[in-house]
Amino acid sequence: MSRIGKKPVELPSGVSASVSGQTIEVKGPKGTRNFTATDDVTITLDGSTVTVTPRGTSKRARQQWGMARSMVANLVTGVTAGFKKELEIQGVGYRAAMNGNVLKLSLGYSHEVNFEVPEGVTVTSPKQTEIVVEGTDQQLVGQVAANIREWRQPEPYKGKGIRYKGEFIFRKEGKKK
């Protein structure tokens, strides 16, 4: 049995959900999100709880059971609190600034990197060395943060680059004389 799948998802006050077939739509203070499950699971709505049950005992049905429940829980979290990834920039002369819908990054290249922020995500730069990515879709927030980090990943000798806040970078010893 799936430990995650058998837990029901509670809907907090101010959040409403509607199920039509295999699609669940969740509305909350931060917007509306929907998810379409596979035919291996059944999604039911009982008052303020959403329950996901498998339709069979096949391996695929059991896999989809836990995954579908996690997706429904992420929909609820997204429309209530939202998701957030924080990045920090380390390195001399490395900085970030928002200019409209474009994140301008100075990362030691001969040119400035212009990163266009996609729809559904909010990117802010409270300091020159900090970037905050927020949104209601967990996958999109994580992907945008990973795309920003990809421009200059932290290197192991000096630790320069863009890293997630609190990320540990394994440091290597340099050359010995």
C-alpha atoms as an extended CHARMM CRD file, in Angstrom:
* protein
*
       177  EXT
         1         1  MET       CA              0.0000000000        0.0000000000        0.0000000000  PROA      1               0.0000000000
         2         2  SER       CA              1.1250000000        3.5130000000       -0.7570000000  PROA      2               0.0000000000
         3         3  ARG       CA              1.8130000000        5.3930000000        2.4570000000  PROA      3               0.0000000000
         4         4  ILE       CA              1.4130000000        8.7280000000        0.7090000000  PROA      4               0.0000000000
         5         5  GLY       CA             -1.5430000000        7.7130000000       -1.4640000000  PROA      5               0.0000000000
         6         6  LYS       CA             -3.8000000000        6.5510000000        1.3570000000  PROA      6               0.0000000000
         7         7  LYS       CA             -3.6620000000        9.9290000000        3.1680000000  PROA      7               0.0000000000
         8         8  PRO       CA             -6.5620000000       12.2300000000        2.2320000000  PROA      8               0.0000000000
         9         9  VAL       CA             -5.8460000000       15.8280000000        1.1750000000  PROA      9               0.0000000000
        10        10  GLU       CA             -7.6050000000       18.3830000000        3.3800000000  PROA      10              0.0000000000
        11        11  LEU       CA             -8.8560000000       21.5740000000        1.7040000000  PROA      11              0.0000000000
        12        12  PRO       CA             -8.2710000000       24.6430000000        3.9200000000  PROA      12              0.0000000000
        13        13  SER       CA            -10.8810000000       27.3770000000        4.2320000000  PROA      13              0.0000000000
        14        14  GLY       CA            -11.0230000000       29.6370000000        1.1890000000  PROA      14              0.0000000000
        15        15  VAL       CA            -10.1050000000       26.7930000000       -1.1690000000  PROA      15              0.0000000000
        16        16  SER       CA            -12.6500000000       24.9990000000       -3.3360000000  PROA      16              0.0000000000
        17        17  ALA       CA            -12.2070000000       21.9740000000       -5.5730000000  PROA      17              0.0000000000
        18        18  SER       CA            -14.2710000000       20.3710000000       -8.3110000000  PROA      18              0.0000000000
        19        19  VAL       CA            -13.7880000000       16.9500000000       -9.8910000000  PROA      19              0.0000000000
        20        20  SER       CA            -14.9800000000       16.1330000000      -13.3980000000  PROA      20              0.0000000000
        21        21  GLY       CA            -13.8940000000       12.7090000000      -14.6240000000  PROA      21              0.0000000000
        22        22  GLN       CA            -10.1340000000       12.4190000000      -14.1410000000  PROA      22              0.0000000000
        23        23  THR       CA             -9.5560000000       16.1770000000      -13.8380000000  PROA      23              0.0000000000
        24        24  ILE       CA             -9.5120000000       18.0720000000      -10.5400000000  PROA      24              0.0000000000
        25        25  GLU       CA             -9.6000000000       21.8710000000      -10.4650000000  PROA      25              0.0000000000
        26        26  VAL       CA             -8.5950000000       23.7240000000       -7.2960000000  PROA      26              0.0000000000
        27        27  LYS       CA             -9.4120000000       27.4210000000       -6.7420000000  PROA      27              0.0000000000
        28        28  GLY       CA             -7.8180000000       29.4810000000       -4.0080000000  PROA      28              0.0000000000
        29        29  PRO       CA             -6.6270000000       32.9720000000       -3.1120000000  PROA      29              0.0000000000
        30        30  LYS       CA             -3.5620000000       32.7560000000       -5.4120000000  PROA      30              0.0000000000
        31        31  GLY       CA             -5.3790000000       31.4600000000       -8.4850000000  PROA      31              0.0000000000
        32        32  THR       CA             -6.7220000000       28.3300000000      -10.1480000000  PROA      32              0.0000000000
        33        33  ARG       CA             -4.7750000000       25.1350000000      -10.9190000000  PROA      33              0.0000000000
        34        34  ASN       CA             -5.8710000000       21.8260000000      -12.4130000000  PROA      34              0.0000000000
        35        35  PHE       CA             -4.4760000000       18.3070000000      -12.8030000000  PROA      35              0.0000000000
        36        36  THR       CA             -5.6050000000       15.4090000000      -14.9710000000  PROA      36              0.0000000000
        37        37  ALA       CA             -4.8790000000       11.9860000000      -13.4870000000  PROA      37              0.0000000000
        38        38  THR       CA             -4.3660000000        8.7870000000      -15.4550000000  PROA      38              0.0000000000
        39        39  ASP       CA             -7.0790000000        6.1290000000      -15.7350000000  PROA      39              0.0000000000
        40        40  ASP       CA             -5.2940000000        4.0140000000      -13.0940000000  PROA      40              0.0000000000
        41        41  VAL       CA             -6.6470000000        6.0880000000      -10.1730000000  PROA      41              0.0000000000
        42        42  THR       CA             -9.9760000000        7.5360000000       -9.0410000000  PROA      42              0.0000000000
        43        43  ILE       CA            -10.2200000000       11.0090000000       -7.4950000000  PROA      43              0.0000000000
        44        44  THR       CA            -13.1950000000       11.6330000000       -5.1930000000  PROA      44              0.0000000000
        45        45  LEU       CA            -14.2690000000       14.7790000000       -3.3610000000  PROA      45              0.0000000000
        46        46  ASP       CA            -16.0630000000       14.3850000000       -0.0080000000  PROA      46              0.0000000000
        47        47  GLY       CA            -16.8640000000       17.7860000000        1.4860000000  PROA      47              0.0000000000
        48        48  SER       CA            -13.4700000000       19.3490000000        2.2160000000  PROA      48              0.0000000000
        49        49  THR       CA            -11.3080000000       16.2610000000        1.6390000000  PROA      49              0.0000000000
        50        50  VAL       CA             -9.9580000000       14.8420000000       -1.6070000000  PROA      50              0.0000000000
        51        51  THR       CA             -9.2020000000       11.1200000000       -1.7260000000  PROA      51              0.0000000000
        52        52  VAL       CA             -7.2140000000        9.2460000000       -4.3580000000  PROA      52              0.0000000000
        53        53  THR       CA             -7.7030000000        5.4710000000       -4.7350000000  PROA      53              0.0000000000
        54        54  PRO       CA             -6.1610000000        3.0050000000       -7.2040000000  PROA      54              0.0000000000
        55        55  ARG       CA             -8.4340000000        1.2040000000       -9.6700000000  PROA      55              0.0000000000
        56        56  GLY       CA             -6.4750000000       -2.0460000000       -9.6050000000  PROA      56              0.0000000000
        57        57  THR       CA             -3.5310000000       -3.8210000000       -8.0270000000  PROA      57              0.0000000000
        58        58  SER       CA             -1.1320000000       -3.4530000000      -10.9620000000  PROA      58              0.0000000000
        59        59  LYS       CA              2.2780000000       -1.9050000000      -10.4170000000  PROA      59              0.0000000000
        60        60  ARG       CA              1.3820000000        1.1170000000      -12.5620000000  PROA      60              0.0000000000
        61        61  ALA       CA             -1.8360000000        1.7380000000      -10.5770000000  PROA      61              0.0000000000
        62        62  ARG       CA              0.0990000000        1.7140000000       -7.3090000000  PROA      62              0.0000000000
        63        63  GLN       CA              2.7310000000        4.0790000000       -8.7420000000  PROA      63              0.0000000000
        64        64  GLN       CA              0.1100000000        6.5160000000       -9.9980000000  PROA      64              0.0000000000
        65        65  TRP       CA             -1.7440000000        6.3800000000       -6.6580000000  PROA      65              0.0000000000
        66        66  GLY       CA              0.9900000000        8.1020000000       -4.6440000000  PROA      66              0.0000000000
        67        67  MET       CA              1.9610000000       10.4200000000       -7.4910000000  PROA      67              0.0000000000
        68        68  ALA       CA             -1.6170000000       11.6070000000       -8.0930000000  PROA      68              0.0000000000
        69        69  ARG       CA             -2.1250000000       12.2710000000       -4.3720000000  PROA      69              0.0000000000
        70        70  SER       CA              1.1150000000       14.3100000000       -4.2660000000  PROA      70              0.0000000000
        71        71  MET       CA              0.0240000000       16.3090000000       -7.3070000000  PROA      71              0.0000000000
        72        72  VAL       CA             -3.3440000000       17.1310000000       -5.6910000000  PROA      72              0.0000000000
        73        73  ALA       CA             -1.5850000000       18.1700000000       -2.4640000000  PROA      73              0.0000000000
        74        74  ASN       CA              0.7610000000       20.4060000000       -4.5070000000  PROA      74              0.0000000000
        75        75  LEU       CA             -2.2380000000       22.0410000000       -6.2140000000  PROA      75              0.0000000000
        76        76  VAL       CA             -3.7010000000       22.9120000000       -2.8050000000  PROA      76              0.0000000000
        77        77  THR       CA             -0.3520000000       24.2280000000       -1.5190000000  PROA      77              0.0000000000
        78        78  GLY       CA              0.1730000000       26.2540000000       -4.7000000000  PROA      78              0.0000000000
        79        79  VAL       CA             -3.1490000000       28.1080000000       -4.5530000000  PROA      79              0.0000000000
        80        80  THR       CA             -2.8470000000       28.8220000000       -0.8030000000  PROA      80              0.0000000000
        81        81  ALA       CA              0.8180000000       29.5140000000        0.0400000000  PROA      81              0.0000000000
        82        82  GLY       CA              2.5760000000       29.2000000000       -3.3130000000  PROA      82              0.0000000000
        83        83  PHE       CA              6.0790000000       27.8880000000       -3.9390000000  PROA      83              0.0000000000
        84        84  LYS       CA              9.3570000000       29.7510000000       -3.5710000000  PROA      84              0.0000000000
        85        85  LYS       CA             12.9930000000       29.0980000000       -4.5160000000  PROA      85              0.0000000000
        86        86  GLU       CA             15.7590000000       31.3910000000       -3.3510000000  PROA      86              0.0000000000
        87        87  LEU       CA             19.0760000000       31.7150000000       -5.1730000000  PROA      87              0.0000000000
        88        88  GLU       CA             22.2050000000       33.5240000000       -4.0670000000  PROA      88              0.0000000000
        89        89  ILE       CA             25.0520000000       34.7780000000       -6.2380000000  PROA      89              0.0000000000
        90        90  GLN       CA             28.6760000000       34.6180000000       -5.0840000000  PROA      90              0.0000000000
        91        91  GLY       CA             31.6230000000       36.0750000000       -6.9500000000  PROA      91              0.0000000000
        92        92  VAL       CA             33.3380000000       39.4090000000       -7.4490000000  PROA      92              0.0000000000
        93        93  GLY       CA             31.2960000000       41.5410000000       -9.8620000000  PROA      93              0.0000000000
        94        94  TYR       CA             28.4700000000       38.9820000000      -10.1110000000  PROA      94              0.0000000000
        95        95  ARG       CA             25.0620000000       40.6190000000       -9.7290000000  PROA      95              0.0000000000
        96        96  ALA       CA             21.4110000000       40.4460000000      -10.7420000000  PROA      96              0.0000000000
        97        97  ALA       CA             18.7640000000       43.0950000000      -11.3850000000  PROA      97              0.0000000000
        98        98  MET       CA             15.1780000000       42.9860000000      -12.6310000000  PROA      98              0.0000000000
        99        99  ASN       CA             14.2850000000       45.2060000000      -15.5750000000  PROA      99              0.0000000000
       100       100  GLY       CA             10.5820000000       44.7990000000      -16.3280000000  PROA      100             0.0000000000
       101       101  ASN       CA             10.0610000000       41.1420000000      -17.2560000000  PROA      101             0.0000000000
       102       102  VAL       CA             13.7730000000       40.4980000000      -17.8600000000  PROA      102             0.0000000000
       103       103  LEU       CA             16.3410000000       39.3980000000      -15.2770000000  PROA      103             0.0000000000
       104       104  LYS       CA             19.7250000000       40.9460000000      -16.0990000000  PROA      104             0.0000000000
       105       105  LEU       CA             22.6410000000       38.8640000000      -14.8370000000  PROA      105             0.0000000000
       106       106  SER       CA             26.2960000000       39.9580000000      -14.7610000000  PROA      106             0.0000000000
       107       107  LEU       CA             28.1950000000       36.6900000000      -14.3400000000  PROA      107             0.0000000000
       108       108  GLY       CA             31.7210000000       37.3670000000      -15.5670000000  PROA      108             0.0000000000
       109       109  TYR       CA             30.9480000000       36.8670000000      -19.2450000000  PROA      109             0.0000000000
       110       110  SER       CA             31.8570000000       39.4930000000      -21.8400000000  PROA      110             0.0000000000
       111       111  HSD       CA             28.1510000000       40.3260000000      -22.0670000000  PROA      111             0.0000000000
       112       112  GLU       CA             25.1620000000       40.6300000000      -19.7410000000  PROA      112             0.0000000000
       113       113  VAL       CA             22.8190000000       37.6430000000      -19.6600000000  PROA      113             0.0000000000
       114       114  ASN       CA             19.1600000000       38.6040000000      -20.2390000000  PROA      114             0.0000000000
       115       115  PHE       CA             16.8060000000       35.9500000000      -18.8290000000  PROA      115             0.0000000000
       116       116  GLU       CA             13.1560000000       36.3550000000      -19.8660000000  PROA      116             0.0000000000
       117       117  VAL       CA             10.7970000000       35.3610000000      -17.0560000000  PROA      117             0.0000000000
       118       118  PRO       CA              8.0100000000       33.0070000000      -18.2750000000  PROA      118             0.0000000000
       119       119  GLU       CA              4.2870000000       33.4590000000      -17.5260000000  PROA      119             0.0000000000
       120       120  GLY       CA              3.0770000000       32.1240000000      -14.1750000000  PROA      120             0.0000000000
       121       121  VAL       CA              6.3080000000       32.8770000000      -12.3030000000  PROA      121             0.0000000000
       122       122  THR       CA              7.4060000000       35.9950000000      -10.4270000000  PROA      122             0.0000000000
       123       123  VAL       CA             11.1260000000       36.7120000000      -10.1480000000  PROA      123             0.0000000000
       124       124  THR       CA             12.4160000000       39.4220000000       -7.8220000000  PROA      124             0.0000000000
       125       125  SER       CA             15.8870000000       40.5480000000       -6.8320000000  PROA      125             0.0000000000
       126       126  PRO       CA             15.7510000000       42.1140000000       -3.3420000000  PROA      126             0.0000000000
       127       127  LYS       CA             19.5570000000       42.5330000000       -3.2900000000  PROA      127             0.0000000000
       128       128  GLN       CA             22.1160000000       42.4320000000       -6.0870000000  PROA      128             0.0000000000
       129       129  THR       CA             23.2380000000       39.0000000000       -4.9070000000  PROA      129             0.0000000000
       130       130  GLU       CA             19.8180000000       37.4280000000       -4.2860000000  PROA      130             0.0000000000
       131       131  ILE       CA             17.1230000000       36.1120000000       -6.6330000000  PROA      131             0.0000000000
       132       132  VAL       CA             13.6880000000       34.9230000000       -5.4630000000  PROA      132             0.0000000000
       133       133  VAL       CA             11.5060000000       32.8100000000       -7.7880000000  PROA      133             0.0000000000
       134       134  GLU       CA              7.8310000000       32.4630000000       -6.7370000000  PROA      134             0.0000000000
       135       135  GLY       CA              4.6970000000       30.9590000000       -8.2630000000  PROA      135             0.0000000000
       136       136  THR       CA              1.7970000000       28.5440000000       -7.8570000000  PROA      136             0.0000000000
       137       137  ASP       CA              3.2420000000       25.7110000000       -9.9960000000  PROA      137             0.0000000000
       138       138  GLN       CA              5.9800000000       23.8210000000       -8.1550000000  PROA      138             0.0000000000
       139       139  GLN       CA              7.4400000000       22.2770000000      -11.3110000000  PROA      139             0.0000000000
       140       140  LEU       CA              7.6230000000       25.6150000000      -13.1450000000  PROA      140             0.0000000000
       141       141  VAL       CA              9.1970000000       27.4280000000      -10.1660000000  PROA      141             0.0000000000
       142       142  GLY       CA             11.8680000000       24.7320000000       -9.8240000000  PROA      142             0.0000000000
       143       143  GLN       CA             12.5610000000       24.6910000000      -13.5610000000  PROA      143             0.0000000000
       144       144  VAL       CA             12.9660000000       28.4770000000      -13.7800000000  PROA      144             0.0000000000
       145       145  ALA       CA             15.3240000000       28.4460000000      -10.7690000000  PROA      145             0.0000000000
       146       146  ALA       CA             17.3470000000       25.6290000000      -12.3760000000  PROA      146             0.0000000000
       147       147  ASN       CA             17.5310000000       27.5260000000      -15.6870000000  PROA      147             0.0000000000
       148       148  ILE       CA             18.8420000000       30.6370000000      -13.9030000000  PROA      148             0.0000000000
       149       149  ARG       CA             21.3730000000       28.5580000000      -11.9470000000  PROA      149             0.0000000000
       150       150  GLU       CA             22.5470000000       26.9000000000      -15.1670000000  PROA      150             0.0000000000
       151       151  TRP       CA             24.0660000000       30.1560000000      -16.4450000000  PROA      151             0.0000000000
       152       152  ARG       CA             26.8930000000       29.9190000000      -13.8800000000  PROA      152             0.0000000000
       153       153  GLN       CA             26.8820000000       26.8450000000      -11.6580000000  PROA      153             0.0000000000
       154       154  PRO       CA             29.0100000000       27.0400000000       -8.5040000000  PROA      154             0.0000000000
       155       155  GLU       CA             32.5420000000       25.8560000000       -9.1040000000  PROA      155             0.0000000000
       156       156  PRO       CA             34.3690000000       23.7540000000       -6.4800000000  PROA      156             0.0000000000
       157       157  TYR       CA             37.5850000000       25.7890000000       -6.0790000000  PROA      157             0.0000000000
       158       158  LYS       CA             36.3930000000       29.2980000000       -5.1670000000  PROA      158             0.0000000000
       159       159  GLY       CA             32.6520000000       28.6240000000       -4.8600000000  PROA      159             0.0000000000
       160       160  LYS       CA             31.7730000000       31.3360000000       -7.3840000000  PROA      160             0.0000000000
       161       161  GLY       CA             28.4410000000       31.0710000000       -9.1850000000  PROA      161             0.0000000000
       162       162  ILE       CA             24.6910000000       30.8950000000       -8.5990000000  PROA      162             0.0000000000
       163       163  ARG       CA             23.5650000000       28.5080000000       -5.8620000000  PROA      163             0.0000000000
       164       164  TYR       CA             20.3530000000       27.6820000000       -4.0560000000  PROA      164             0.0000000000
       165       165  LYS       CA             20.1150000000       29.3470000000       -0.6520000000  PROA      165             0.0000000000
       166       166  GLY       CA             21.5950000000       27.0230000000        1.9430000000  PROA      166             0.0000000000
       167       167  GLU       CA             23.1480000000       24.6870000000       -0.6790000000  PROA      167             0.0000000000
       168       168  PHE       CA             26.4620000000       23.1070000000        0.3240000000  PROA      168             0.0000000000
       169       169  ILE       CA             29.1620000000       23.2440000000       -2.3310000000  PROA      169             0.0000000000
       170       170  PHE       CA             31.9300000000       20.6750000000       -1.8880000000  PROA      170             0.0000000000
       171       171  ARG       CA             35.1870000000       22.6330000000       -1.9920000000  PROA      171             0.0000000000
       172       172  LYS       CA             38.4020000000       21.2360000000       -3.4670000000  PROA      172             0.0000000000
       173       173  GLU       CA             41.9370000000       22.1060000000       -2.4850000000  PROA      173             0.0000000000
       174       174  GLY       CA             43.8540000000       24.0660000000       -5.0920000000  PROA      174             0.0000000000
       175       175  LYS       CA             47.3370000000       23.4020000000       -6.5010000000  PROA      175             0.0000000000
       176       176  LYS       CA             50.1920000000       22.8980000000       -4.0880000000  PROA      176             0.0000000000
       177       177  LYS       CA             53.6210000000       24.4270000000       -4.6800000000  PROA      177             0.0000000000
